[in-house]
Short mmCIF file of C-alpha atoms and ligand atoms in Angstrom, two decimals:
data_model
loop_
_atom_site.label_atom_id
_atom_site.label_comp_id
_atom_site.label_asym_id
_atom_site.label_seq_id
_atom_site.Cartn_x
_atom_site.Cartn_y
_atom_site.Cartn_z
CA UNK A 1 -11.41 -20.23 -26.15
CA UNK A 2 -8.96 -19.85 -29.05
CA UNK A 3 -11.33 -17.47 -30.81
CA UNK A 4 -12.61 -14.53 -28.83
CA UNK A 5 -13.76 -11.01 -29.59
CA UNK A 6 -13.97 -9.13 -26.29
CA UNK A 7 -16.48 -6.62 -27.70
CA UNK A 8 -18.98 -9.43 -28.29
CA UNK A 9 -18.55 -10.61 -24.70
CA UNK A 10 -18.92 -7.15 -23.18
CA UNK A 11 -21.58 -5.67 -25.42
CA UNK A 12 -23.48 -8.06 -27.75
CA UNK A 13 -23.98 -10.67 -25.05
CA UNK A 14 -25.82 -8.30 -22.68
CA UNK A 15 -27.71 -6.47 -25.42
CA UNK A 16 -29.09 -9.78 -26.68
CA UNK A 17 -30.46 -10.59 -23.22
CA UNK A 18 -31.89 -7.17 -22.36
CA UNK A 19 -31.61 -4.32 -24.85
CA UNK A 20 -33.12 -1.84 -22.42
CA UNK A 21 -30.57 -2.18 -19.63
CA UNK A 22 -28.75 1.13 -19.10
CA UNK A 23 -25.12 0.97 -20.21
CA UNK A 24 -24.03 4.58 -19.97
CA UNK A 25 -25.54 7.33 -17.84
CA UNK A 26 -24.56 10.90 -18.65
CA UNK A 27 -25.84 14.32 -17.59
CA UNK A 28 -27.37 14.51 -21.10
CA UNK A 29 -29.21 11.20 -20.91
CA UNK A 30 -28.88 7.42 -20.84
CA UNK A 31 -27.66 4.97 -23.50
CA UNK A 32 -29.02 1.43 -23.18
CA UNK A 33 -27.02 -1.65 -24.13
CA UNK A 34 -29.23 -1.90 -27.23
CA UNK A 35 -28.56 1.68 -28.30
CA UNK A 36 -24.86 1.28 -27.68
CA UNK A 37 -24.78 -1.94 -29.72
CA UNK A 38 -26.63 -0.29 -32.62
CA UNK A 39 -24.21 2.64 -32.63
CA UNK A 40 -21.13 0.41 -32.37
CA UNK A 41 -22.38 -1.79 -35.22
CA UNK A 42 -23.06 1.21 -37.44
CA UNK A 43 -19.62 2.64 -36.70
CA UNK A 44 -18.05 -0.75 -37.42
CA UNK A 45 -19.75 -0.62 -40.84
CA UNK A 46 -18.40 2.88 -41.44
CA UNK A 47 -14.92 1.66 -40.52
CA UNK A 48 -14.98 -1.39 -42.77
CA UNK A 49 -17.19 -0.17 -45.64
CA UNK A 50 -16.14 3.50 -45.92
CA UNK A 51 -12.73 3.78 -44.25
CA UNK A 52 -11.04 0.57 -45.38
CA UNK A 53 -10.28 -0.74 -41.88
CA UNK A 54 -9.04 -4.35 -41.98
CA UNK A 55 -8.28 -6.70 -39.06
CA UNK A 56 -5.08 -5.63 -37.32
CA UNK A 57 -5.29 -1.99 -38.44
CA UNK A 58 -4.69 0.53 -35.69
CA UNK A 59 -7.29 3.22 -35.05
CA UNK A 60 -6.52 6.24 -32.88
CA UNK A 61 -9.31 7.46 -30.59
CA UNK A 62 -9.38 10.92 -29.09
CA UNK A 63 -12.09 12.32 -26.86
CA UNK A 64 -13.26 12.85 -23.31
CA UNK A 65 -15.16 10.00 -21.62
CA UNK A 66 -18.53 9.94 -23.39
CA UNK A 67 -20.77 7.30 -25.00
CA UNK A 68 -19.66 8.01 -28.60
CA UNK A 69 -16.02 7.57 -27.58
CA UNK A 70 -16.95 4.20 -26.05
CA UNK A 71 -19.05 3.23 -29.09
CA UNK A 72 -15.99 3.90 -31.30
CA UNK A 73 -13.86 1.72 -29.00
CA UNK A 74 -16.29 -1.18 -29.41
CA UNK A 75 -16.62 -0.62 -33.15
CA UNK A 76 -12.85 -0.89 -33.68
CA UNK A 77 -12.76 -4.17 -31.73
CA UNK A 78 -15.76 -5.56 -33.61
CA UNK A 79 -13.98 -4.82 -36.89
CA UNK A 80 -10.90 -6.67 -35.61
CA UNK A 81 -8.93 -3.43 -35.37
CA UNK A 82 -6.62 -2.25 -32.60
CA UNK A 83 -7.69 0.64 -30.35
CA UNK A 84 -5.16 3.36 -29.62
CA UNK A 85 -6.97 5.60 -27.13
CA UNK A 86 -5.23 8.86 -26.27
CA UNK A 87 -5.47 11.34 -23.40
CA UNK A 88 -7.61 14.41 -24.14
CA UNK A 89 -4.92 16.80 -22.90
CA UNK A 90 -2.21 15.56 -25.30
CA UNK A 91 -0.87 18.05 -27.81
CA UNK A 92 0.33 17.85 -31.39
CA UNK A 93 3.85 16.68 -30.62
CA UNK A 94 2.75 13.81 -28.38
CA UNK A 95 -0.04 12.75 -30.75
CA UNK A 96 2.37 12.76 -33.71
CA UNK A 97 4.71 10.46 -31.78
CA UNK A 98 1.88 8.00 -31.08
CA UNK A 99 0.57 8.11 -34.66
CA UNK A 100 4.04 7.17 -35.92
CA UNK A 101 4.91 4.63 -33.26
CA UNK A 102 1.60 2.77 -33.49
CA UNK A 103 1.40 3.08 -37.32
CA UNK A 104 -2.13 4.37 -37.03
CA UNK A 105 -4.17 4.18 -40.24
CA UNK A 106 -7.35 5.99 -39.17
CA UNK A 107 -8.21 8.50 -36.46
CA UNK A 108 -11.57 9.12 -34.81
CA UNK A 109 -11.79 12.28 -32.73
CA UNK A 110 -14.35 14.20 -30.76
CA UNK A 111 -14.84 17.25 -32.95
CA UNK A 112 -14.43 19.61 -29.98
CA UNK A 113 -10.78 18.64 -29.49
CA UNK A 114 -9.83 17.80 -33.07
CA UNK A 115 -7.38 20.67 -33.58
CA UNK A 116 -4.22 19.24 -32.05
CA UNK A 117 -4.79 15.93 -33.83
CA UNK A 118 -5.36 17.59 -37.21
CA UNK A 119 -2.07 19.43 -36.75
CA UNK A 120 -0.30 16.20 -35.82
CA UNK A 121 -1.54 14.75 -39.10
CA UNK A 122 -0.20 17.57 -41.19
CA UNK A 123 3.29 16.63 -40.01
CA UNK A 124 2.95 12.96 -41.08
CA UNK A 125 4.74 11.54 -44.12
CA UNK A 126 1.59 9.58 -45.05
CA UNK A 127 -1.40 11.37 -43.58
CA UNK A 128 -4.55 9.26 -43.17
CA UNK A 129 -8.18 10.04 -42.67
CA UNK A 130 -9.44 11.86 -39.56
CA UNK A 131 -13.16 11.44 -38.86
CA UNK A 132 -14.94 13.66 -36.34
CA UNK A 133 -17.62 12.38 -33.96
CA UNK A 134 -20.10 14.16 -31.72
CA UNK A 135 -20.76 16.30 -34.78
CA UNK A 136 -24.28 15.30 -35.90
CA UNK A 137 -25.50 17.14 -38.98
CA UNK A 138 -21.98 17.97 -40.14
CA UNK A 139 -21.11 16.62 -43.60
CA UNK A 140 -18.44 13.92 -43.40
CA UNK A 141 -18.82 13.46 -39.65
CA UNK A 142 -19.05 9.99 -38.15
CA UNK A 143 -22.74 10.55 -37.37
CA UNK A 144 -23.48 11.47 -40.99
CA UNK A 145 -21.59 8.38 -42.22
CA UNK A 146 -23.57 6.21 -39.77
CA UNK A 147 -26.88 7.30 -41.25
CA UNK A 148 -28.39 4.56 -43.37
CA UNK A 149 -26.00 1.87 -42.08
CA UNK A 150 -27.57 -1.31 -40.76
CA UNK A 151 -27.55 -1.80 -36.99
CA UNK A 152 -26.15 -5.32 -37.37
CA UNK A 153 -22.50 -6.24 -37.86
CA UNK A 154 -20.77 -9.62 -38.14
CA UNK A 155 -18.03 -9.33 -35.51
CA UNK A 156 -14.60 -10.28 -36.84
CA UNK A 157 -13.60 -13.67 -35.42
CA UNK A 158 -10.43 -12.47 -33.72
CA UNK A 159 -8.14 -14.89 -31.91
CA UNK A 160 -8.05 -14.62 -28.12
CA UNK A 161 -4.43 -13.55 -28.48
CA UNK A 162 -4.90 -10.98 -31.24
CA UNK A 163 -3.95 -7.51 -30.09
CA UNK A 164 -7.05 -5.52 -29.06
CA UNK A 165 -5.45 -2.35 -27.80
CA UNK A 166 -2.24 -0.38 -27.60
CA UNK A 167 -2.08 1.68 -24.41
CA UNK A 168 0.59 4.33 -24.04
CA UNK A 169 2.13 4.71 -20.60
CA UNK A 170 1.66 8.03 -18.94
CA UNK A 171 5.41 7.88 -18.25
CA UNK A 172 6.68 10.31 -15.65
CA UNK A 173 9.89 10.59 -17.71
CA UNK A 174 10.82 10.24 -21.36
CA UNK A 175 8.61 9.48 -24.35
CA UNK A 176 5.41 7.48 -23.98
CA UNK A 177 5.80 3.74 -24.59
CA UNK A 178 3.12 1.67 -26.29
CA UNK A 179 2.01 -1.54 -24.55
CA UNK A 180 -0.02 -4.22 -26.34
CA UNK A 181 -2.91 -6.17 -24.85
CA UNK A 182 -4.91 -9.07 -26.30
CA UNK A 183 -8.67 -9.64 -26.48
CA UNK A 184 -8.36 -12.20 -23.70
CA UNK A 185 -6.47 -9.70 -21.49
CA UNK A 186 -9.42 -7.31 -21.61
CA UNK A 187 -11.62 -10.00 -20.05
CA UNK A 188 -8.88 -11.30 -17.74
CA UNK A 189 -8.72 -8.04 -15.75
CA UNK A 190 -12.48 -8.22 -15.18
CA UNK A 191 -12.32 -11.89 -14.17
CA UNK A 192 -9.49 -11.33 -11.67
CA UNK A 193 -9.48 -7.99 -9.84
CA UNK A 194 -13.07 -6.99 -10.54
CA UNK A 195 -14.69 -10.36 -9.99
CA UNK A 196 -12.71 -11.42 -6.91
CA UNK A 197 -11.76 -8.18 -5.15
CA UNK A 198 -14.23 -5.49 -6.21
CA UNK A 199 -17.17 -7.93 -6.56
CA UNK A 200 -19.67 -5.57 -8.21
CA UNK A 201 -23.37 -6.34 -8.83
CA UNK A 202 -25.29 -5.91 -12.11
CA UNK A 203 -27.30 -3.05 -10.58
CA UNK A 204 -24.19 -1.05 -9.67
CA UNK A 205 -23.50 2.28 -11.34
CA UNK A 206 -19.77 2.79 -11.85
CA UNK A 207 -18.13 6.21 -12.06
CA UNK A 208 -14.73 7.84 -11.86
CA UNK A 209 -12.27 10.37 -13.16
CA UNK A 210 -9.58 8.57 -15.21
CA UNK A 211 -9.86 8.91 -19.01
CA UNK A 212 -10.45 5.75 -21.12
CA UNK A 213 -6.91 6.21 -22.44
CA UNK A 214 -5.60 5.41 -18.94
CA UNK A 215 -6.25 1.69 -18.52
CA UNK A 216 -7.30 2.32 -14.90
CA UNK A 217 -10.28 4.23 -16.32
CA UNK A 218 -10.92 1.85 -19.22
CA UNK A 219 -11.26 -1.01 -16.73
CA UNK A 220 -13.28 0.86 -14.15
CA UNK A 221 -15.63 2.70 -16.47
CA UNK A 222 -16.08 0.33 -19.44
CA UNK A 223 -14.72 -3.19 -19.00
CA UNK A 224 -15.73 -3.97 -15.39
CA UNK A 225 -19.32 -2.67 -15.55
CA UNK A 226 -19.93 -4.18 -18.98
CA UNK A 227 -18.52 -7.57 -18.01
CA UNK A 228 -21.57 -7.99 -15.74
CA UNK A 229 -24.19 -5.88 -17.52
CA UNK A 230 -23.93 -2.96 -15.09
CA UNK A 231 -24.06 0.76 -15.90
CA UNK A 232 -21.39 3.44 -15.96
CA UNK A 233 -21.73 7.16 -15.32
CA UNK A 234 -19.60 9.03 -17.86
CA UNK A 235 -18.52 12.54 -16.95
CA UNK A 236 -16.49 14.58 -19.43
CA UNK A 237 -15.22 16.77 -16.60
CA UNK A 238 -14.54 14.86 -13.41
CA UNK A 239 -12.53 17.11 -11.10
CA UNK A 240 -13.17 16.11 -7.47
CA UNK A 241 -16.11 18.52 -6.86
CA UNK A 242 -17.78 17.53 -10.16
CA UNK A 243 -17.20 13.84 -9.50
CA UNK A 244 -18.83 14.10 -6.06
CA UNK A 245 -21.71 16.08 -7.53
CA UNK A 246 -22.15 13.40 -10.24
CA UNK A 247 -22.07 10.59 -7.66
CA UNK A 248 -24.90 12.25 -5.72
CA UNK A 249 -26.97 13.33 -8.71
CA UNK A 250 -26.89 9.96 -10.51
CA UNK A 251 -26.71 7.55 -7.57
CA UNK A 252 -23.34 6.09 -8.53
CA UNK A 253 -22.31 3.18 -6.33
CA UNK A 254 -18.74 2.29 -7.40
CA UNK A 255 -16.00 4.92 -7.81
CA UNK A 256 -12.56 4.75 -9.45
CA UNK A 257 -10.22 7.66 -8.82
CA UNK A 258 -6.78 8.66 -7.52
CA UNK A 259 -5.80 9.07 -3.84
CA UNK A 260 -5.56 12.86 -4.15
CA UNK A 261 -9.12 13.02 -5.48
CA UNK A 262 -10.47 11.12 -2.46
CA UNK A 263 -8.60 13.58 -0.27
CA UNK A 264 -10.03 16.52 -2.21
CA UNK A 265 -13.59 15.12 -1.92
CA UNK A 266 -13.33 14.65 1.85
CA UNK A 267 -14.80 17.95 2.90
CA UNK A 268 -17.71 17.68 0.49
CA UNK A 269 -18.40 14.10 1.57
CA UNK A 270 -18.36 15.10 5.24
CA UNK A 271 -20.83 17.91 4.61
CA UNK A 272 -23.21 16.44 2.05
CA UNK A 273 -22.50 12.70 2.11
CA UNK A 274 -21.55 10.49 -0.80
CA UNK A 275 -25.00 9.50 -1.99
CA UNK A 276 -25.38 5.78 -2.68
CA UNK A 277 -21.65 5.12 -3.02
CA UNK A 278 -20.63 1.73 -1.58
CA UNK A 279 -17.31 0.72 -3.22
CA UNK A 280 -14.26 2.96 -3.82
CA UNK A 281 -11.11 1.99 -5.71
CA UNK A 282 -7.87 3.97 -5.54
CA UNK A 283 -4.84 3.48 -7.81
CA UNK A 284 -2.15 5.32 -9.70
CA UNK A 285 -0.22 6.19 -6.57
CA UNK A 286 0.04 4.81 -3.07
CA UNK A 287 -3.01 5.54 -0.91
CA UNK A 288 -1.84 7.34 2.23
CA UNK A 289 -3.15 5.80 5.42
CA UNK A 290 -4.43 9.23 6.52
CA UNK A 291 -6.60 9.44 3.39
CA UNK A 292 -7.92 5.89 3.88
CA UNK A 293 -8.87 6.64 7.48
CA UNK A 294 -10.41 10.04 6.84
CA UNK A 295 -12.51 8.64 3.98
CA UNK A 296 -13.76 5.77 6.11
CA UNK A 297 -14.71 8.23 8.83
CA UNK A 298 -16.51 10.54 6.42
CA UNK A 299 -18.38 7.90 4.40
CA UNK A 300 -18.08 4.57 6.17
CA UNK A 301 -16.43 3.16 3.03
CA UNK A 302 -13.06 1.37 3.18
CA UNK A 303 -11.16 2.38 0.05
CA UNK A 304 -9.86 -0.56 -2.00
CA UNK A 305 -6.25 0.35 -2.80
CA UNK A 306 -4.69 -1.55 -5.72
CA UNK A 307 -1.48 -1.34 -7.66
CA UNK A 308 -1.74 -1.73 -11.40
CA UNK A 309 0.22 -0.55 -14.39
CA UNK A 310 -0.30 0.15 -18.06
CA UNK A 311 2.09 -2.72 -18.78
CA UNK A 312 -0.05 -5.17 -16.72
CA UNK A 313 -3.27 -3.54 -17.99
CA UNK A 314 -4.88 -3.30 -14.54
CA UNK A 315 -4.65 -4.09 -10.81
CA UNK A 316 -2.70 -7.15 -9.63
CA UNK A 317 -2.23 -6.51 -5.87
CA UNK A 318 -5.15 -5.29 -3.78
CA UNK A 319 -7.54 -6.05 -0.92
CA UNK A 320 -11.13 -5.23 0.01
CA UNK A 321 -13.32 -5.14 3.10
CA UNK A 322 -11.96 -7.00 6.15
CA UNK A 323 -8.89 -8.14 4.20
CA UNK A 324 -7.64 -4.55 4.03
CA UNK A 325 -4.63 -3.65 6.21
CA UNK A 326 -4.56 0.15 6.15
CA UNK A 327 -1.30 1.45 4.68
CA UNK A 328 -0.65 -1.77 2.74
CA UNK A 329 -1.53 -2.19 -0.96
CA UNK A 330 -2.86 -5.67 -0.22
CA UNK A 331 -2.20 -9.23 -1.38
CA UNK A 332 -1.99 -10.87 -4.81
CA UNK A 333 -5.21 -10.66 -6.79
CA UNK A 334 -6.40 -14.23 -7.55
CA UNK A 335 -4.70 -15.30 -10.78
CA UNK A 336 -1.51 -13.32 -10.11
CA UNK A 337 1.69 -14.16 -8.25
CA UNK A 338 4.06 -11.53 -6.92
CA UNK A 339 7.28 -11.37 -4.94
CA UNK A 340 10.13 -9.03 -4.07
CA UNK A 341 13.47 -9.43 -5.89
CA UNK A 342 16.99 -8.19 -5.21
CA UNK A 343 18.98 -6.34 -7.88
CA UNK A 344 20.28 -9.64 -9.28
CA UNK A 345 16.71 -10.95 -9.72
CA UNK A 346 16.72 -13.38 -6.78
CA UNK A 347 13.66 -13.68 -4.58
CA UNK A 348 14.20 -11.96 -1.22
CA UNK A 349 12.95 -13.29 2.12
CA UNK A 350 9.81 -11.71 3.58
CA UNK A 351 10.45 -8.41 5.32
CA UNK A 352 13.23 -7.19 3.02
CA UNK A 353 12.91 -4.24 0.70
CA UNK A 354 13.40 -4.92 -3.01
CA UNK A 355 11.88 -4.72 -6.47
CA UNK A 356 8.26 -5.75 -6.93
CA UNK A 357 7.86 -8.56 -9.49
CA UNK A 358 4.57 -9.98 -10.77
CA UNK A 359 3.21 -12.56 -13.23
CA UNK A 360 -0.26 -13.62 -14.20
CA UNK A 361 -2.80 -13.72 -17.03
CA UNK A 362 -1.76 -10.26 -18.27
CA UNK A 363 1.76 -9.00 -18.83
CA UNK A 364 4.04 -6.48 -20.45
CA UNK A 365 4.48 -6.42 -24.23
CA UNK A 366 6.07 -3.20 -25.40
CA UNK A 367 5.37 -2.22 -28.97
CA UNK A 368 8.56 -2.55 -31.04
CA UNK A 369 10.97 -1.91 -28.18
CA UNK A 370 13.00 -4.95 -27.25
CA UNK A 371 15.39 -3.04 -25.06
CA UNK A 372 12.60 -1.74 -22.83
CA UNK A 373 10.99 -5.19 -22.90
CA UNK A 374 14.16 -6.68 -21.41
CA UNK A 375 14.07 -3.92 -18.80
CA UNK A 376 10.52 -4.71 -17.63
CA UNK A 377 10.35 -8.50 -18.05
CA UNK A 378 13.04 -10.83 -16.79
CA UNK A 379 12.76 -14.57 -16.21
CA UNK A 380 9.03 -14.26 -16.81
CA UNK A 381 8.60 -11.71 -14.03
CA UNK A 382 7.22 -8.26 -14.77
CA UNK A 383 9.36 -5.85 -12.75
CA UNK A 384 7.40 -2.65 -12.25
CA UNK A 385 10.11 -0.34 -10.90
CA UNK A 386 8.53 -0.09 -7.44
CA UNK A 387 10.28 -0.75 -4.16
CA UNK A 388 8.14 -2.95 -1.89
CA UNK A 389 8.31 -5.05 1.27
CA UNK A 390 6.20 -8.22 1.58
CA UNK A 391 5.38 -9.20 5.18
CA UNK A 392 4.98 -12.65 6.71
CA UNK A 393 1.25 -12.64 5.97
CA UNK A 394 1.77 -11.97 2.27
CA UNK A 395 0.81 -8.29 2.39
CA UNK A 396 2.72 -5.90 0.14
CA UNK A 397 3.83 -2.54 1.58
CA UNK A 398 4.71 0.18 -0.90
CA UNK A 399 7.97 2.03 -0.19
CA UNK A 400 8.64 4.24 -3.21
CA UNK A 401 9.34 4.18 -6.92
CA UNK A 402 12.73 2.49 -7.02
CA UNK A 403 14.24 5.69 -8.44
CA UNK A 404 12.52 7.84 -5.78
CA UNK A 405 14.32 6.19 -2.85
CA UNK A 406 16.40 8.78 -1.00
CA UNK A 407 19.81 7.85 0.40
CA UNK A 408 20.81 10.37 3.05
CA UNK A 409 23.82 9.99 5.33
CA UNK A 410 23.82 6.26 4.61
CA UNK A 411 20.13 5.83 5.46
CA UNK A 412 17.55 4.58 2.95
CA UNK A 413 14.50 6.81 3.15
CA UNK A 414 11.30 6.27 1.20
CA UNK A 415 9.85 9.67 0.27
CA UNK A 416 6.20 8.48 0.42
CA UNK A 417 6.64 7.38 4.04
CA UNK A 418 7.55 10.94 5.02
CA UNK A 419 4.72 12.28 2.84
CA UNK A 420 2.25 10.04 4.65
CA UNK A 421 3.26 11.46 8.02
CA UNK A 422 3.06 15.05 6.80
CA UNK A 423 -0.41 14.37 5.41
CA UNK A 424 -1.57 13.42 8.90
CA UNK A 425 -0.92 17.00 10.01
CA UNK A 426 -3.93 19.34 9.90
CA UNK A 427 -1.99 22.10 8.13
CA UNK A 428 -1.03 19.97 5.13
CA UNK A 429 -3.22 19.66 2.07
CA UNK A 430 -0.74 17.96 -0.28
CA UNK A 431 2.99 17.29 -0.25
CA UNK A 432 5.88 15.72 -2.10
CA UNK A 433 9.13 14.51 -0.56
CA UNK A 434 12.32 14.29 -2.63
CA UNK A 435 16.06 13.98 -2.11
CA UNK A 436 18.20 16.97 -3.06
CA UNK A 437 21.99 16.72 -3.49
CA UNK A 438 24.00 17.65 -0.43
CA UNK A 439 27.81 17.74 -0.04
CA UNK A 440 27.82 16.27 3.42
CA UNK A 441 25.05 13.66 3.31
CA UNK A 442 24.87 12.79 -0.37
CA UNK A 443 21.21 13.78 -0.36
CA UNK A 444 18.93 15.45 2.16
CA UNK A 445 15.20 15.06 2.53
CA UNK A 446 13.16 17.97 1.22
CA UNK A 447 9.39 18.39 1.46
CA UNK A 448 7.40 20.58 -0.90
CA UNK A 449 4.11 21.33 0.85
CA UNK A 450 0.75 22.78 -0.15
CA UNK A 451 -0.77 24.21 3.03
CA UNK A 452 -4.43 24.22 3.95
CA UNK A 453 -6.22 27.54 3.77
CA UNK A 454 -5.39 29.95 6.56
CA UNK A 455 -2.07 28.35 7.55
CA UNK A 456 0.90 30.74 7.43
CA UNK A 457 3.78 29.77 5.14
CA UNK A 458 6.51 30.80 7.58
CA UNK A 459 9.41 29.42 9.59
CA UNK A 460 7.15 28.57 12.53
CA UNK A 461 5.15 26.25 10.33
CA UNK A 462 8.38 24.72 8.99
CA UNK A 463 9.52 23.98 12.54
CA UNK A 464 6.11 22.62 13.54
CA UNK A 465 6.04 20.20 10.62
CA UNK A 466 9.63 19.09 11.19
CA UNK A 467 8.95 18.40 14.86
CA UNK A 468 5.79 16.53 13.93
CA UNK A 469 7.69 14.18 11.60
CA UNK A 470 10.47 13.64 14.14
CA UNK A 471 7.90 12.63 16.74
CA UNK A 472 6.12 10.17 14.45
CA UNK A 473 8.96 8.32 12.65
CA UNK A 474 12.72 7.89 12.97
CA UNK A 475 14.13 11.42 13.28
CA UNK A 476 16.75 10.91 10.53
CA UNK A 477 13.82 10.88 8.06
CA UNK A 478 12.61 14.39 8.87
CA UNK A 479 12.66 16.94 6.03
CA UNK A 480 15.64 19.23 6.60
CA UNK A 481 14.25 21.51 3.94
CA UNK A 482 10.57 22.47 3.66
CA UNK A 483 9.30 24.65 0.88
CA UNK A 484 5.73 25.89 0.42
CA UNK A 485 3.99 25.99 -2.93
CA UNK A 486 0.51 26.57 -4.32
CA UNK A 487 0.28 23.34 -6.37
CA UNK A 488 2.33 20.22 -7.11
CA UNK A 489 3.25 19.06 -10.62
CA UNK A 490 1.16 16.06 -11.68
CA UNK A 491 0.62 13.99 -14.84
CA UNK A 492 -2.76 13.84 -16.49
CA UNK A 493 -3.37 10.60 -14.64
CA UNK A 494 -2.82 12.35 -11.31
CA UNK A 495 0.67 11.04 -10.58
CA UNK A 496 3.03 13.25 -8.68
CA UNK A 497 6.04 14.22 -10.83
CA UNK A 498 8.77 14.12 -8.20
CA UNK A 499 11.41 14.28 -10.91
CA UNK A 500 10.23 17.75 -11.86
CA UNK A 501 10.63 18.93 -8.30
CA UNK A 502 14.10 17.33 -8.25
CA UNK A 503 15.02 19.19 -11.45
CA UNK A 504 13.81 22.48 -9.98
CA UNK A 505 15.76 21.88 -6.78
CA UNK A 506 18.90 20.97 -8.71
C1 LIG B 1 2.32 3.36 -9.46
C2 LIG B 1 0.99 2.65 -7.46
C3 LIG B 1 1.47 2.48 -5.19
C4 LIG B 1 3.42 2.34 -9.43
C5 LIG B 1 -2.61 1.88 -13.24
C6 LIG B 1 -4.27 0.76 -11.91
O1 LIG B 1 -1.12 3.56 -12.42
C7 LIG B 1 -1.39 2.78 -13.32
O2 LIG B 1 -0.58 2.62 -14.43
P1 LIG B 1 0.68 3.51 -14.84
O3 LIG B 1 1.35 2.80 -15.97
O4 LIG B 1 1.65 3.52 -13.56
C8 LIG B 1 2.09 2.34 -12.91
C9 LIG B 1 2.86 2.74 -11.66
O5 LIG B 1 2.05 3.61 -10.84
N1 LIG B 1 1.10 2.87 -8.79
C10 LIG B 1 -0.07 2.57 -9.36
N2 LIG B 1 -0.97 2.18 -8.42
C11 LIG B 1 -0.34 2.22 -7.22
N3 LIG B 1 1.88 2.78 -6.46
N4 LIG B 1 0.21 2.07 -4.89
C12 LIG B 1 -0.72 1.94 -5.86
N5 LIG B 1 -1.98 1.55 -5.55
O6 LIG B 1 4.64 3.03 -9.44
C13 LIG B 1 3.22 1.59 -10.75
O7 LIG B 1 4.39 0.91 -11.17
O8 LIG B 1 0.27 4.92 -15.07
C14 LIG B 1 -3.16 1.60 -12.01
C15 LIG B 1 -4.83 0.22 -13.02
C16 LIG B 1 -4.29 0.48 -14.27
C17 LIG B 1 -3.17 1.32 -14.38
N6 LIG B 1 -2.69 1.59 -15.63
#
């Protein structure tokens, strides 16, 4: 429809049918759809009656994944505002950049992590109001402003193509870019990937680690469950051991997390099981085949890999159940089309490596950045910056980030392919493969490896791992240099920062 408020579809609709259905489960208790609606309506009244929020105003949200954070998200949408959710780990400098870029006019923050945001405000030319939540009993807090407000609110009649949220990319390089998404886009991701690939049931309990500010988490923990009236387990701390503990304790059935987290939960899942878990989604990085296979062996669950991006809002290539081909990301999600392009933007025949391009009901709209827009979207195709091969059956095989391809002695080598082989070795916990400059070969392949406990970081292990790679894939791909480390650099969304390793090696 031309007029659509996604908050009404996700929240009001279910609350009007059954107020007592659980919406959010937390270690501290459950919020029903009715309770969540009441809170969101009260907050929407605070926003419009006390804080001057008008349709189109941008509201920054800061907090770990908890029900008040979600209630604020719904309240902003109900008031016709634009949500700018931010990662809990961001600091003053990054928050100040987002406040300026998104022209934020009000901030709502969990009081426990308000400090960095308050400091970001002090640096602004025109500081605006910062309201704290999860601070009941504190004068001026959101909870105190909510007292006495009615639990009803007339949702603003937004257009389907009014902006609902600005999501900043996690960006492995450079400053974060804002991407804009409409009310209809919020529902489109649920009606494509979730409905047709994930296929959840209303009695499912979703859970996962990504923060709401990462659209992978927003989809998996808020939009997908609430599209069908299901529940979501919200954990403020969701490191792999805590996530697994939460899954068992609360009977979660659907999990959204990164490939490394599945790998880190393996041992625990082998020993104590994975409770009632039945569906697992992995995104953010390519899912190594070794991780897919080990997880299936430990739990019986075939992980649903899917590539998505902040620009596209959520997952557009994926596969589930018998359609999965281990090692491949999958096929186009219904509603999307994708292909592989050469550098000139021409479609390549199946089997050739090139740039992944996609189009569908969602797409890239950078906030006030026409140059970047031209870089991501050309001829209507969204070009994600990933190198892929599509096979004869339509399956897409991830190779590398286009700028992570290694050219060594004239050979094209995809770092992740070498990583996947190393991960199959019992000694390897985690690894990253990069190209480092070399006079003779242009670049040589280098692996930075985190070893499993009890494995010696010595030249014997280097030789063992090199021989292992040479035996498994074309020998020219083996890492000529192997370095051992205690931990790999990652973004808050769990992405490996290969560029940082490249900088260190340079
Ligand atoms: C990489 C993958 C291989 C790829 C995201 C699901 O990751 C998300 O968004 P970001 O903007 O990064 C996008 C880039 O990450 N990537 C993501 N998933 C995969 N590479 N296999 C995968 N399964 O380079 C992509 O261009 O942080 C993922 C849903 C929402 C998201 N925002």
